[in-house]
XYZ file of C-alpha atoms in Angstrom:
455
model
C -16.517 -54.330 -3.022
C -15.486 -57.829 -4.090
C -13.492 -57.822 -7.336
C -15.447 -58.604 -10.731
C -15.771 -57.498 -13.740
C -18.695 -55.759 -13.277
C -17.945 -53.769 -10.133
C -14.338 -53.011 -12.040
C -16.339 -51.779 -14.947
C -18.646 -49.416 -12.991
C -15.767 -48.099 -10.819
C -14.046 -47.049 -14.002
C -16.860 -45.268 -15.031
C -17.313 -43.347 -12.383
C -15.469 -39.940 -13.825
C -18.352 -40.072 -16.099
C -21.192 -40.777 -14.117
C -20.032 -37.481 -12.449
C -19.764 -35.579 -15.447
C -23.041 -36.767 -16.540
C -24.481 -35.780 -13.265
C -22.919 -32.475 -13.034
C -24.871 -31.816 -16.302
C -28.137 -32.873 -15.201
C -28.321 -31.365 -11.958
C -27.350 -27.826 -13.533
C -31.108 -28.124 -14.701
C -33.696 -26.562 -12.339
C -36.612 -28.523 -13.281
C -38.655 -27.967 -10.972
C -42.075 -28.986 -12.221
C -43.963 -25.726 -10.850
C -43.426 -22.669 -13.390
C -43.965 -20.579 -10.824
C -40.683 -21.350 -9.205
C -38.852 -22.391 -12.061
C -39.158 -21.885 -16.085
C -40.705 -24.286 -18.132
C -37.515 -24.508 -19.927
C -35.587 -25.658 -17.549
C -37.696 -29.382 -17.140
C -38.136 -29.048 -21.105
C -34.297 -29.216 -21.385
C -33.780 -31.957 -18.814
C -36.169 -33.974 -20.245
C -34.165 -33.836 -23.844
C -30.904 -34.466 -22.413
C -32.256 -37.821 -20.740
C -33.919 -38.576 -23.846
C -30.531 -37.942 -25.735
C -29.004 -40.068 -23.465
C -31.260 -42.674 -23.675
C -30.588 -42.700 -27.870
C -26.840 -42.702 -27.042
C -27.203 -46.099 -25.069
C -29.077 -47.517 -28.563
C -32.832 -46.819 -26.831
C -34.881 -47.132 -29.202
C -38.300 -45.893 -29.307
C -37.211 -42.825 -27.334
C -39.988 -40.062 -27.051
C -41.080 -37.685 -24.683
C -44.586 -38.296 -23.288
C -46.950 -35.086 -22.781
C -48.750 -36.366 -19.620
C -52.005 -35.068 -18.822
C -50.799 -32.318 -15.868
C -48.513 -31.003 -18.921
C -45.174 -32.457 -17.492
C -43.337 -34.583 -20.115
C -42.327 -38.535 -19.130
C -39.249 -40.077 -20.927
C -39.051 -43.715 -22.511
C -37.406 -45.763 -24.394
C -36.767 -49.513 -24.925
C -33.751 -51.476 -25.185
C -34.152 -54.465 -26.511
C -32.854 -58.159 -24.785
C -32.232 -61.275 -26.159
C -35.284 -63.106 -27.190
C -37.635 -64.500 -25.156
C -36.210 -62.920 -22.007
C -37.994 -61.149 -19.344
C -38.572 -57.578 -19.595
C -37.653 -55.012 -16.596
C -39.067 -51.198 -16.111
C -35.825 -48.962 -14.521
C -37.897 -45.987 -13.392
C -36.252 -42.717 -12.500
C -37.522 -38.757 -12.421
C -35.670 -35.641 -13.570
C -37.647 -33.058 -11.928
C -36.570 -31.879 -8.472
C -37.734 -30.024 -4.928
C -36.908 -26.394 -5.505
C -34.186 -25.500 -3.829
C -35.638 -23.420 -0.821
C -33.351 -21.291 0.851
C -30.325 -20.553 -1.454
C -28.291 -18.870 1.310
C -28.651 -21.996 3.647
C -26.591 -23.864 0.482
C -22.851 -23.880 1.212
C -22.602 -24.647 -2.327
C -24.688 -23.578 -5.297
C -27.717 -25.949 -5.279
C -27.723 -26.844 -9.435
C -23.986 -27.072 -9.506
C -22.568 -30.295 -8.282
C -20.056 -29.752 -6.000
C -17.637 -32.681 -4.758
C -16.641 -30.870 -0.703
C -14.177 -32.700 1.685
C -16.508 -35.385 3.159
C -16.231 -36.978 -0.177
C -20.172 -36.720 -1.566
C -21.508 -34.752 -4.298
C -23.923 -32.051 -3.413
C -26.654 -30.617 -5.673
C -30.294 -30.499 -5.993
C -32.096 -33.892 -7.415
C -28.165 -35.308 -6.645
C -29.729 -38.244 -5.270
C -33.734 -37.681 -5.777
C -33.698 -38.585 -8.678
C -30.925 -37.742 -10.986
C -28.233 -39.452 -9.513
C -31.293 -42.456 -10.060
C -31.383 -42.290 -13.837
C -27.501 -42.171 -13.925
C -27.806 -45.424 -11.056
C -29.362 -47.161 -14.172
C -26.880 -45.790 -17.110
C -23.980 -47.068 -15.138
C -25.337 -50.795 -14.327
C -26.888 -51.290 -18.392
C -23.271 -50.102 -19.758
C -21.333 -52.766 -17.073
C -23.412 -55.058 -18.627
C -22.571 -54.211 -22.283
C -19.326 -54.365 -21.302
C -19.311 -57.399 -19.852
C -21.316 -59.472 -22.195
C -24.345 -58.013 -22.831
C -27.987 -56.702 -21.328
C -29.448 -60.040 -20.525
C -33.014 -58.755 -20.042
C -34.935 -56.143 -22.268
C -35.592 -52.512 -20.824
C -37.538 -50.460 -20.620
C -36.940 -46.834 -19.070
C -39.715 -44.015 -17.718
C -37.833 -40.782 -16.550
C -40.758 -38.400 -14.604
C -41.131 -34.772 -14.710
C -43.551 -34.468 -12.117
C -43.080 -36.459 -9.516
C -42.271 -33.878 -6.883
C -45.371 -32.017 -7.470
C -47.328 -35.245 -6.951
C -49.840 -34.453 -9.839
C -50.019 -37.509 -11.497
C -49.020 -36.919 -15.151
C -47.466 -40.221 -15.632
C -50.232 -42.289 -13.607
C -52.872 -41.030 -15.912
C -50.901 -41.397 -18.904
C -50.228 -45.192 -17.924
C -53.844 -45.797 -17.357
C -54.142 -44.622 -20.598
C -51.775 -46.683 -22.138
C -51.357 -49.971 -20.100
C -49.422 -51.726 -22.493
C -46.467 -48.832 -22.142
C -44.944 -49.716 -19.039
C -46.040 -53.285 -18.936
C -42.740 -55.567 -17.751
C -42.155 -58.997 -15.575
C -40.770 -56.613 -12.995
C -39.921 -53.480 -12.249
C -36.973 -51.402 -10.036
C -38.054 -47.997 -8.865
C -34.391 -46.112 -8.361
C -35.967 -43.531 -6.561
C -35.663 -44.923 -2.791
C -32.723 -45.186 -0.475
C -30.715 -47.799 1.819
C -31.911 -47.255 5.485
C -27.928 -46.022 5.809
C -25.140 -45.474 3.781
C -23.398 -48.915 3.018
C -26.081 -51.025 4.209
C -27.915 -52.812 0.979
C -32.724 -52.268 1.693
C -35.020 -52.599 -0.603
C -38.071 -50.081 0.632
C -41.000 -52.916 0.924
C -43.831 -49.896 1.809
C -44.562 -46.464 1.140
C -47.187 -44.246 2.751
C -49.773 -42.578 0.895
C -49.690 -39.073 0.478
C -52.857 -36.070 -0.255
C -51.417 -32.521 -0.451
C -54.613 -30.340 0.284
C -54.983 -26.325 0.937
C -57.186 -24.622 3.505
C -58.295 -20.856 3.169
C -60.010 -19.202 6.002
C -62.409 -16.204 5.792
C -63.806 -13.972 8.164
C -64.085 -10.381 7.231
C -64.235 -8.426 4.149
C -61.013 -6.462 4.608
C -58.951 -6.202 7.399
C -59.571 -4.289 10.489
C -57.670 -2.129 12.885
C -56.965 -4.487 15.729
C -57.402 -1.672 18.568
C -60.861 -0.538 17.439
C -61.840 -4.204 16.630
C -59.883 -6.558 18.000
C -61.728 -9.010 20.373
C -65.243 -9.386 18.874
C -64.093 -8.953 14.962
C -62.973 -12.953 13.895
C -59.762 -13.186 12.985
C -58.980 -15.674 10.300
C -55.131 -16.385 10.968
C -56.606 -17.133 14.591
C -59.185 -19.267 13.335
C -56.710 -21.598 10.807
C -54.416 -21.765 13.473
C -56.953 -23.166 15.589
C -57.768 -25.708 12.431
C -54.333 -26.744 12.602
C -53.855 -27.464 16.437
C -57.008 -29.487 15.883
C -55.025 -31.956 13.681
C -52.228 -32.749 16.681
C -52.859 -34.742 19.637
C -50.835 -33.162 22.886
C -47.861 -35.240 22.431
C -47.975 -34.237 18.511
C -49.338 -37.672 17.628
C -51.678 -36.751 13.784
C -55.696 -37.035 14.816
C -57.825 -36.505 12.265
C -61.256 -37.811 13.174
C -61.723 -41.239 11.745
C -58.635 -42.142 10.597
C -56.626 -44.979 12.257
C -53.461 -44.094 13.609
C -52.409 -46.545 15.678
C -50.622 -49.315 13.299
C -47.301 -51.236 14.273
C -44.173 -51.539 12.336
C -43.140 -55.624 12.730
C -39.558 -55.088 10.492
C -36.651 -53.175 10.650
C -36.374 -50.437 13.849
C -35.502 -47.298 13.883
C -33.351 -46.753 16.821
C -34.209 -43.225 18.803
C -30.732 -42.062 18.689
C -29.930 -42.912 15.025
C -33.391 -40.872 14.068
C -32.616 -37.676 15.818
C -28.693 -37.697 14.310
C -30.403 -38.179 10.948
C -33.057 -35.709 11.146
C -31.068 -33.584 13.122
C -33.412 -32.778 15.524
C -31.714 -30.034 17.885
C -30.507 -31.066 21.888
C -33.410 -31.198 23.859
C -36.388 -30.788 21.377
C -38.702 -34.226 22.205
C -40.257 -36.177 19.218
C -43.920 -36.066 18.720
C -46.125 -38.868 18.617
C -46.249 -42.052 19.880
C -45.196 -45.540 19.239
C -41.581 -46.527 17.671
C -40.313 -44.403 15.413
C -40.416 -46.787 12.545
C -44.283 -46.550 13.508
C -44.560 -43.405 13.013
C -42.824 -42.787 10.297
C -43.569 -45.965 8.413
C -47.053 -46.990 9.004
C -49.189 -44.391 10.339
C -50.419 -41.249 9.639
C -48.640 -38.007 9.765
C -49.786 -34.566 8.819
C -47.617 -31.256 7.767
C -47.971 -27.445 7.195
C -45.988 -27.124 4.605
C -46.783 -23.538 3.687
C -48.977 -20.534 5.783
C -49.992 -17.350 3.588
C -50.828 -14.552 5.992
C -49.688 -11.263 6.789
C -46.015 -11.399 6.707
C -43.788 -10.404 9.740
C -41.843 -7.763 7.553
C -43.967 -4.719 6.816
C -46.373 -6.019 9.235
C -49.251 -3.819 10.264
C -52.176 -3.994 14.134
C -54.767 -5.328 11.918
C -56.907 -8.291 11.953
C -56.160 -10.265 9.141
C -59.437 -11.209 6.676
C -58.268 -14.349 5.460
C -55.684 -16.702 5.923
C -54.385 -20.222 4.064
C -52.376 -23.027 4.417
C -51.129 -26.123 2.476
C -50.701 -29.553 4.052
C -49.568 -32.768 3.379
C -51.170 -35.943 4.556
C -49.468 -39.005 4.800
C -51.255 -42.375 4.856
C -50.101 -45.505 5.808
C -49.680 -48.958 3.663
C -52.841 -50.191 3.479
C -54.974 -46.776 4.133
C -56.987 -45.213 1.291
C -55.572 -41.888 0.138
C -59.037 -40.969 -1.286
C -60.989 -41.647 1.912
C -58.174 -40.525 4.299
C -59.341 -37.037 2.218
C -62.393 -37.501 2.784
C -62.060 -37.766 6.706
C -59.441 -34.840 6.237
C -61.737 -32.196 4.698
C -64.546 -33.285 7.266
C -62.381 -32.722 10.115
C -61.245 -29.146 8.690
C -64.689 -27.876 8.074
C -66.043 -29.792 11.661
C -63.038 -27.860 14.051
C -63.140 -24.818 12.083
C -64.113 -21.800 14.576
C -67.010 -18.945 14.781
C -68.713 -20.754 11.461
C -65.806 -19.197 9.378
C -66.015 -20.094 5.622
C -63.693 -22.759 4.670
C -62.640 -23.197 0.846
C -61.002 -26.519 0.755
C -59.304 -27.858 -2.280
C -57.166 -30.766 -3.272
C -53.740 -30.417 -5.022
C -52.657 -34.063 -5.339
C -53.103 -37.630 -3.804
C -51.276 -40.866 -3.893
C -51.949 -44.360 -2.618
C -49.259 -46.381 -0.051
C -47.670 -49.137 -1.973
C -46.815 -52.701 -0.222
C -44.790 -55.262 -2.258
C -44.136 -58.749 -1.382
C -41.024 -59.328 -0.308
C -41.369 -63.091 -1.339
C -41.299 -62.922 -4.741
C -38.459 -64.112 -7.025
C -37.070 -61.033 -7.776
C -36.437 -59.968 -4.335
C -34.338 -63.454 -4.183
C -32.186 -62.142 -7.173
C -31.252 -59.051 -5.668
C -30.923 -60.149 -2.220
C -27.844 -62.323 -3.730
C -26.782 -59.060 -5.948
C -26.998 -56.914 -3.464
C -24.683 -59.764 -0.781
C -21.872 -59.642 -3.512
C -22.185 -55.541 -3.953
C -22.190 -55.066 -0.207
C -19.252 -57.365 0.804
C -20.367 -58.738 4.687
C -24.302 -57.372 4.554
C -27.476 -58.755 3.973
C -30.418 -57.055 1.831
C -32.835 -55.406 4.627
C -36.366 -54.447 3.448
C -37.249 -51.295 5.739
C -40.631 -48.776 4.599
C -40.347 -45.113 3.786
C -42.464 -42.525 5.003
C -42.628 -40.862 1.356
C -45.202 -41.302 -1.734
C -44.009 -42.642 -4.710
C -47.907 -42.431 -6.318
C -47.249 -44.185 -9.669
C -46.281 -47.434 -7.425
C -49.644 -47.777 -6.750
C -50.925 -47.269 -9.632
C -48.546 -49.676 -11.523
C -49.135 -52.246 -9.140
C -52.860 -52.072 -10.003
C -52.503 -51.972 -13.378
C -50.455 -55.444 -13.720
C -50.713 -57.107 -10.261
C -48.407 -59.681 -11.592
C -45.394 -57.916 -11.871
C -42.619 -57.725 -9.235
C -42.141 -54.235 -7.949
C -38.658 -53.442 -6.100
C -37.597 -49.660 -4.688
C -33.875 -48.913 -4.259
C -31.929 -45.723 -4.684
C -29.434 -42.972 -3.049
C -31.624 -41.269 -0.960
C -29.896 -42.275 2.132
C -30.592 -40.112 5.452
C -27.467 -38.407 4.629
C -28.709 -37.523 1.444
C -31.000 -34.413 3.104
C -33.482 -35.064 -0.046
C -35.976 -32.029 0.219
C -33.895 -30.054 2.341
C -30.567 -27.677 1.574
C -27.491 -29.007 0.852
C -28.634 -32.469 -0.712
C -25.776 -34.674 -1.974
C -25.107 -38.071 -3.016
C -22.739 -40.905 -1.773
C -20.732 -41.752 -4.845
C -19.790 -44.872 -3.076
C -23.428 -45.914 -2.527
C -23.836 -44.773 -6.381
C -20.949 -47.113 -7.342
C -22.236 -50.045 -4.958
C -25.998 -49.868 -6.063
C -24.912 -49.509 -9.553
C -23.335 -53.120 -9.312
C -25.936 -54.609 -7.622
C -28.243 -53.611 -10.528
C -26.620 -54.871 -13.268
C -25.918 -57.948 -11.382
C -29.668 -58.005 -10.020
C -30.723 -58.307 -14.367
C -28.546 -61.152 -14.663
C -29.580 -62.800 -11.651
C -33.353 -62.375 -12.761
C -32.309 -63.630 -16.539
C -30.883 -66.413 -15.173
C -33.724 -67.185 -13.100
C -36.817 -66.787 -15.603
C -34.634 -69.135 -18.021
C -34.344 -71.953 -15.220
C-alpha cells in the first residue's frame, strides 16, 4: 500500500477494527427466530447504533421495518453544500449450518495461521459496517469527512424479506443521497480492487406435494399408491436441462457475459468443486453465474433417513431459490416459475405453492462520475492494479429498489466477500488485508467525489 496518511491511519487502527469485529460477530442475528432468538439481532442492532452515536451520528434510531426486522441510521453531517453519500451495510447473518464442519466457533472470531479472521457475517456484512467505521475515522483524522453521511445497517437482508425496501418506499426522503456505496460485495479476488456492476435477481419460493392422506405401507401399496417425495422429485428434475443448464419454461436463459471472465480453473479452486465432478450448464462461467438464470433446492422436508420407515410418504416439500439475471423481472420470472411447477407436476398431485421473498437484478452504469473517483482511489489503495467491474450472482434486493426510487443517484457495490471469504458456507472469514486496503480506498473514494462535485 503506498504510504499516506490515510492508509497509515487505517493500518493503525486495525487492533480495533478487530476488536470491534470480534464483538459484533459474537451476535447470532440471524433474522429467522426460528434459528436464532430475537435477542440476538435486537442486540446487534443497538451496538451498531451505539457505535454510530460514538462516531457523533446524529439522528441515530432504529427503524421497525415492515417484516419486523429493525434497520439502523444515522447522519453525519459534511461541510455545507457538499454532496451527500449512503454507506450501506447489514448486521444480520446466514445461520451458521453445520457447527461441527467449523474448525473454529462460528460467532467467535478467530485469527488461524493463514492470517484471516474467521466468523459468521466476518465479511457478509459485519466486517462491511466496520469497512465504513475505519475509512470515516481516517478521514477525521486526517482533516475531516468531506462529504455528509448517511448510514443504513440491515437486519434482514439474508432472509430476503424486504423490511428495509418497504420502509424506503415509505419514506423516500430517508435514504435519499448523490450516491451511494453498498459494502456488502466483494473483489473478484483477494488483492485485486472490482466494483460489482450487476446483480441477479433472486425469488425464494416453496413447493409442497400431496398425494395421500397418510402414509402407506410400501409392500401392500407401493406401485399404484402416488408417492409424493417421487412426485416433487420429479418437479425438480423438470427444472434442469441434461447438462444441468436451469429450464424453466419461458424464461430466457441464454444471455452472454461481455466483461470480466471467469477462468474454468480459478472457478472450481474457488468453489471447490471436488476432482472429477463436471460443471453444469452451459456457456462461460461468468454466464452462468452472472447473467442467467440459475435455480437451487435449498431445503427438502420428507421422511428423514434416520428412523426411517417402508412407507410411501403423503406429502413432501421443498424450498428453492431462483436467480434472475440483470435485466429479467423477478416478479414475472415467478410467474413462469409457479406455472412450470404446477404444469410438470405428476399424477395431478396437489401443489401448494407459495412465495417467501423476491428481489430484482440491479445494473449500474459504470460511466458515471463516481465510478471515476474510485477507480483513482482504488489505483492508489491497490498499488500496480486497476479497478475491474465484474457481476455477482447474488441479490442485493434493496439495490433495486433504491435505484428506482432516485434514478439519479450513483450506485457503487464493494466489500470483503472475496471467494475466499466462503460467505454462506462454514468457516467464513475475512482478509484483514483486503479490510485494511478497501478501507483506504473509501475514505479516499469521499474525497475524490468532494473534490469532484465542487469542480
Amino acid at each position: 500500500m503506498s504510504p499516506n496518511p490515510i492508509a497509515e491511519t487505517v493500518q493503525s487502527l486495525m487492533p480495533r477494527a478487530k476488536a470491534e469485529l470480534t464483538e459484533l460477530v459474537a451476535f447470532e442475528s440471524v433474522a429467522d427466530e426460528a434459528v436464532a432468538p430475537r435477542s440476538e439481532c435486537e442486540a446487534a442492532a443497538n451496538w451498531v447504533a451505539d457505535a454510530l452515536r460514538a462516531e457523533e451520528f446524529q439522528d441515530v434510531a432504529l427503524l421497525d421495518t415492515p417484516d419486523g426486522s429493525q434497520s439502523v441510521y444515522g447522519v453525519l453531517p459534511g461541510p455545507a453544500d457538499a454532496p451527500t453519500v449512503l454507506l450501506y451495510a447489514h448486521y444480520d447473518v446466514q445461520p451458521k449450518l453445520d457447527e461441527s464442519a467449523w474448525l473454529t466457533p462460528p460467532f467467535q472470531l478467530t485469527e488461524r495461521e493463514d492470517g484471516r479472521w474467521y466468523g459468521r457475517g466476518a465479511a457478509d456484512c459485519k466486517g462491511g459496517f466496520i469497512l465504513h467505521l475505519l475509512a470515516l475515522r481516517a478521514l477525521k483524522a486526517n482533516g475531516g469527512v468531506p462529504v455528509t453521511v448517511k448510514m443504513i445497517v440491515e437486519g434482514s437482508e439474508e432472509q430476503g424479506t424486504g423490511g428495509l425496501e418497504r420502509y424506503a418506499e415509505q419514506h423516500p426522503e430517508l435514504l435519499a443521497a448523490d450516491t451511494i456505496v453498498i459494502g456488502d460485495a466483494g473483489n473478484f479476488r483477494v488483492g485485486l480492487p472490482t466494483v460489482t456492476a450487476t446483480l441477479r435477481g433472486m425469488t425464494m419460493i416453496r413447493v409442497q406435494i400431496d398425494t395421500l392422506e397418510g402414509n402407506l405401507h410400501s409392500g401392500q401399496f407401493g406401485g399404484a399408491a402416488p408417492d409424493a417425495l417421487a412426485a416433487l422429485i420429479r418437479v425438480l428434475d423438470s427444472l434442469r436441462a441434461e447438462d444441468g443448464s436451469t429450464v424453466i419454461d419461458g424464461l430466457p436463459a441464454d444471455a452472454v457475459w461481455e466483461g470480466l471472465q471467469y477462468p474454468e480453473e480459478q472457478f472450481r479452486a474457488d468453489a471447490k468443486v471436488l476432482p472429477g465432478v463436471e460443471l453444469p450448464g452451459s456457456g462461460s462461467v461468468a454466464d452462468r453465474i452472472w447473467a442467467r438464470p440459475a435455480v437451487t433446492v435449498i431445503g427438502i422436508d420428507c421422511h428423514p433417513v434416520a428412523g426411517a420407515t417402508p412407507s410411501i410418504p403423503r406429502t413432501a416439500r421443498a424450498q428453492m431459490s431462483l436467480r434472475v439475471g440483470p435485466g429479467q423481472d423477478a416478479a414475472k420470472a415467478t410467474e413462469l416459475l409457479f406455472a412450470h411447477i404446477e404444469k410438470h407436476t405428476p399424477w395431478n398431485a396437489r401443489v401448494t405453492l407459495e412465495q417467501v421473498g423476491q428481489g430484482q437484478p440491479f445494473q449500474a452504469d459504470t460511466s458515471s462520475p463516481a465510478y471515476a473517483s474510485m477507480a483513482e482511489a482504488m489505483r492508489v489503495a491497490y498499488p500496480g492494479q486497476e479497478m475491474q467491474a465484474a457481476g455477482m450472482g447474488g441479490s442485493i434486493p434493496l439495490c433495486n429498489t433504491l435505484a428506482t426510487l432516485y434514478p439519479e443517484t450513483e450506485i457503487l457495490l464493494i466489500g470483503l466477500s472475496e471467494p475466499e471469504a466462503q460467505i454462506h458456507a462454514v468457516n467464513e472469514s475475512v482478509s484483514p488485508e483486503e479490510l485494511e486496503r478497501l478501507s483506504v480506498a473509501e475514505a479516499l473514494f469521499l474525497v475524490n467525489y468532494a473534490n469532484a462535485r465542487r469542480a
